[in-house]
mmCIF file of N, CA and C in Angstrom:
data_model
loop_
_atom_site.group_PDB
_atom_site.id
_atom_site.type_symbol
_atom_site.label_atom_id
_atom_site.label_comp_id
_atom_site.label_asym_id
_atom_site.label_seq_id
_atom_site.Cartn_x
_atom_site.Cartn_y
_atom_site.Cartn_z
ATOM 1 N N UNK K 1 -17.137 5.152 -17.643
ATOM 2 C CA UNK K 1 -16.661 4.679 -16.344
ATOM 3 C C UNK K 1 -17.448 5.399 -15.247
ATOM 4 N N UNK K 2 -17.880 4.509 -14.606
ATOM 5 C CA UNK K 2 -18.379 5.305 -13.091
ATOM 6 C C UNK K 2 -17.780 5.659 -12.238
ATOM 7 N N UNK K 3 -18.125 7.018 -11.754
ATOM 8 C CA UNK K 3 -17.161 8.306 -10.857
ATOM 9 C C UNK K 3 -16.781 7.545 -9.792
ATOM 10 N N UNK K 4 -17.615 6.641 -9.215
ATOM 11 C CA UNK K 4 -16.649 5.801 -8.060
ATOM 12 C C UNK K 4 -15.353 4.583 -8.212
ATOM 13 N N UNK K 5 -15.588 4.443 -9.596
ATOM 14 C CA UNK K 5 -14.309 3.586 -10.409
ATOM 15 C C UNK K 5 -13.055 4.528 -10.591
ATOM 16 N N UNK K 6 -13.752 5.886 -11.196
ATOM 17 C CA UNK K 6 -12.530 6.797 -11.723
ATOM 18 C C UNK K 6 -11.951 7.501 -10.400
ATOM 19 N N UNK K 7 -13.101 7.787 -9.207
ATOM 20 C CA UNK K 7 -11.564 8.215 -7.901
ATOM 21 C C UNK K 7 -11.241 7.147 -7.666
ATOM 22 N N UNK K 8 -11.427 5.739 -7.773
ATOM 23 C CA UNK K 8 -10.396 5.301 -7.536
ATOM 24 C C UNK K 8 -9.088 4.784 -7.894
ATOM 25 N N UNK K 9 -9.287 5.204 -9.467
ATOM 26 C CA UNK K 9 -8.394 5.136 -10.463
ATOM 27 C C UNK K 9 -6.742 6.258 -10.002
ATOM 28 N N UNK K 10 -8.172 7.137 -10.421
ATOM 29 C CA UNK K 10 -7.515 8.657 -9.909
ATOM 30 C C UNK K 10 -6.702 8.299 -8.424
ATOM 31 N N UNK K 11 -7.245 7.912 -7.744
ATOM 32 C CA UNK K 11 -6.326 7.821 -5.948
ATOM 33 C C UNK K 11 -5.310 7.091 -6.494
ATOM 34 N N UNK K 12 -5.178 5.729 -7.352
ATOM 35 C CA UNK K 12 -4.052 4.799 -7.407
ATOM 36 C C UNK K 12 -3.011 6.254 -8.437
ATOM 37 N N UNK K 13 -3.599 6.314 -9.748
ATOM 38 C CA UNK K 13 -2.333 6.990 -9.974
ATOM 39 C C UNK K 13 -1.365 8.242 -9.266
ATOM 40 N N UNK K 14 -2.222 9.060 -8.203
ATOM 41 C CA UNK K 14 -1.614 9.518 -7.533
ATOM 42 C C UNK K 14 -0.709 9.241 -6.767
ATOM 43 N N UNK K 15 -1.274 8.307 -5.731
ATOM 44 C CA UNK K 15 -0.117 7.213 -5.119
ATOM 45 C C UNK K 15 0.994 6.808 -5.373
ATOM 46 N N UNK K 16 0.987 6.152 -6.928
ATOM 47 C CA UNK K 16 1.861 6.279 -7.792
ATOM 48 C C UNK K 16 2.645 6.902 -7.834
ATOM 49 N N UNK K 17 1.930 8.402 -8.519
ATOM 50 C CA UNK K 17 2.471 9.766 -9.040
ATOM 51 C C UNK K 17 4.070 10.574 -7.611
ATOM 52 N N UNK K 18 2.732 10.426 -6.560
ATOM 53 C CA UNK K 18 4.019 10.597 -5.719
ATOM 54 C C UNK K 18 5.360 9.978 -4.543
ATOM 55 N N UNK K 19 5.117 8.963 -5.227
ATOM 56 C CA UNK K 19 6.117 7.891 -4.859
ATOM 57 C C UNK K 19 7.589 8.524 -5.395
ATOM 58 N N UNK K 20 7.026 9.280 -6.477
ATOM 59 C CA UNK K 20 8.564 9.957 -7.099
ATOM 60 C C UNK K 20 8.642 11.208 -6.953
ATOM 61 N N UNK K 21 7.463 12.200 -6.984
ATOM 62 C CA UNK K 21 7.230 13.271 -7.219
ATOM 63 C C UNK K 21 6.719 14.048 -5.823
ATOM 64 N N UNK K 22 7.501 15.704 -5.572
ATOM 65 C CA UNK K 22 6.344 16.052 -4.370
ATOM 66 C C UNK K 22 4.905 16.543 -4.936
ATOM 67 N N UNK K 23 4.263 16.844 -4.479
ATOM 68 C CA UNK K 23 2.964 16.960 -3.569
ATOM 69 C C UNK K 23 2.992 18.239 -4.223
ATOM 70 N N UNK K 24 3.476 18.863 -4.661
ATOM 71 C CA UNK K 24 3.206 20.565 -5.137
ATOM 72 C C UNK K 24 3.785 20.083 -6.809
ATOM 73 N N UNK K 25 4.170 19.269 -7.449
ATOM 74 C CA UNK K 25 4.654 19.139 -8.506
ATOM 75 C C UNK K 25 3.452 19.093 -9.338
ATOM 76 N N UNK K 26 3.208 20.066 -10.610
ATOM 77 C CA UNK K 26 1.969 19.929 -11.501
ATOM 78 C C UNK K 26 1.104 19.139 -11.584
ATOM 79 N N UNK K 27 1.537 18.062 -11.984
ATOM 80 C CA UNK K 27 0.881 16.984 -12.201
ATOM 81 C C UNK K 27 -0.009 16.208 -11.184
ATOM 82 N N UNK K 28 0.582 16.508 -9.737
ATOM 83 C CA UNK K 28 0.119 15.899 -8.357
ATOM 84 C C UNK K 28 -1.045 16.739 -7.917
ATOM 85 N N UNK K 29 -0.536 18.313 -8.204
ATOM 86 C CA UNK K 29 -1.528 18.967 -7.976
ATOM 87 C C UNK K 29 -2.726 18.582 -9.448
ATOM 88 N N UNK K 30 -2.393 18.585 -10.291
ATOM 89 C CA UNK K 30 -3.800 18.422 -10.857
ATOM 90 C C UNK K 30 -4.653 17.445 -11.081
ATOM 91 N N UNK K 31 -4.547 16.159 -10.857
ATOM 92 C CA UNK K 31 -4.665 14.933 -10.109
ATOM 93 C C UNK K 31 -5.535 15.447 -8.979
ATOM 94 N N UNK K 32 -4.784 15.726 -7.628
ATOM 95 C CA UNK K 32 -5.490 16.151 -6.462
ATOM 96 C C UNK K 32 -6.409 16.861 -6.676
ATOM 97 N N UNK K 33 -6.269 18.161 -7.411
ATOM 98 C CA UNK K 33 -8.351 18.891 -7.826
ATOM 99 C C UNK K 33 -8.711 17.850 -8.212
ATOM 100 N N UNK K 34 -8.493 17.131 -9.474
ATOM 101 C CA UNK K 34 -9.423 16.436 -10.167
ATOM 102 C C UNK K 34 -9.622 15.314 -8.908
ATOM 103 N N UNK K 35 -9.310 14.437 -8.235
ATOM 104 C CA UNK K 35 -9.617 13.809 -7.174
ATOM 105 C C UNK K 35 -10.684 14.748 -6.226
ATOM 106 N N UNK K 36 -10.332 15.710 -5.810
ATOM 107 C CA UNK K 36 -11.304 16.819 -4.926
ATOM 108 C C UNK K 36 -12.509 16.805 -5.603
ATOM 109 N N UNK K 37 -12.545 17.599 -6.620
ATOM 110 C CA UNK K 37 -13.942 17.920 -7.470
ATOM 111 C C UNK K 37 -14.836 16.388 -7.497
ATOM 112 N N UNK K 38 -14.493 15.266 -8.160
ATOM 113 C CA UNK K 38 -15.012 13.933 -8.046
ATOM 114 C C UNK K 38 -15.931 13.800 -6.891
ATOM 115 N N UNK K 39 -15.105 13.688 -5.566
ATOM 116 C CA UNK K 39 -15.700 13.329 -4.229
ATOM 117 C C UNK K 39 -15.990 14.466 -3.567
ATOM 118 N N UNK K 40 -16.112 15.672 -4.047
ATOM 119 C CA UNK K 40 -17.137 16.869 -3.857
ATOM 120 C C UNK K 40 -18.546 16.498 -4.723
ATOM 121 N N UNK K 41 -18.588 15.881 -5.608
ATOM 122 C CA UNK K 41 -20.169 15.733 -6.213
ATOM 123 C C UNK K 41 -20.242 14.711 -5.730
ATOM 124 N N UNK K 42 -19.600 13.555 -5.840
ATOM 125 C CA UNK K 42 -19.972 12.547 -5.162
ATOM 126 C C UNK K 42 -20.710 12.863 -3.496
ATOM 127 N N UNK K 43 -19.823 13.606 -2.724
ATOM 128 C CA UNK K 43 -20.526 13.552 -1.546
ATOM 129 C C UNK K 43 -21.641 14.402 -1.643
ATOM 130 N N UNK K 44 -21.939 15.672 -2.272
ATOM 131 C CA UNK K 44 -23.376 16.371 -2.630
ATOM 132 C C UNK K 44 -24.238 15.928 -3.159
ATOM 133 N N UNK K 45 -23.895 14.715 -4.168
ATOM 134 C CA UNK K 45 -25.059 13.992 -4.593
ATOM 135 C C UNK K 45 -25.707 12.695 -3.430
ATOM 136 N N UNK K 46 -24.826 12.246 -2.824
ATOM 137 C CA UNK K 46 -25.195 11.260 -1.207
ATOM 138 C C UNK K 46 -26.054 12.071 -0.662
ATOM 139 N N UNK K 47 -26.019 13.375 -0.220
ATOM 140 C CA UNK K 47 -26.369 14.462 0.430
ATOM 141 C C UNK K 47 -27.702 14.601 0.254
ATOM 142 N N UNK K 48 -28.051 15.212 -1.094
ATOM 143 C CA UNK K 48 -29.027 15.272 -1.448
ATOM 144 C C UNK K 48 -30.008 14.019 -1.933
ATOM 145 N N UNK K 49 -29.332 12.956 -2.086
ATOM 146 C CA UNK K 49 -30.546 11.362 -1.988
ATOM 147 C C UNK K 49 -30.886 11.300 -0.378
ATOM 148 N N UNK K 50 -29.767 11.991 0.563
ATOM 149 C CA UNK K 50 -30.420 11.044 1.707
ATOM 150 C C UNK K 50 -31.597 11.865 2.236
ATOM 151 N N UNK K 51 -31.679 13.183 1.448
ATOM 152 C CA UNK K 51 -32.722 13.975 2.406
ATOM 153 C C UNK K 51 -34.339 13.815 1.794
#
């Protein structure tokens, strides 16, 4: 799967995730890194093509 398919995978199940759950609950938090880290390479790799 391509990293721009999987955050957006990743964003829906979060969405999801906290429809029931807060925002500090395990699972939300580890979701959210794994969402962070994604669109941290994603945006360093943009970064470095555009220069």
């Amino acid at each position: 799967m391509d990293r721009n398919k999987k955050i957006e995978q990743l964003k829906k199940e979060l969405d999801k995730h906290l429809i029931n759950h807060s925002t500090l609950d395990p699972k939300s938090l580890k979701l959210s890194e794994e969402l962070d880290q994604l669109i941290a390479i994603e945006q360093r790799e943009r970064a470095e093509w555009m220069q």
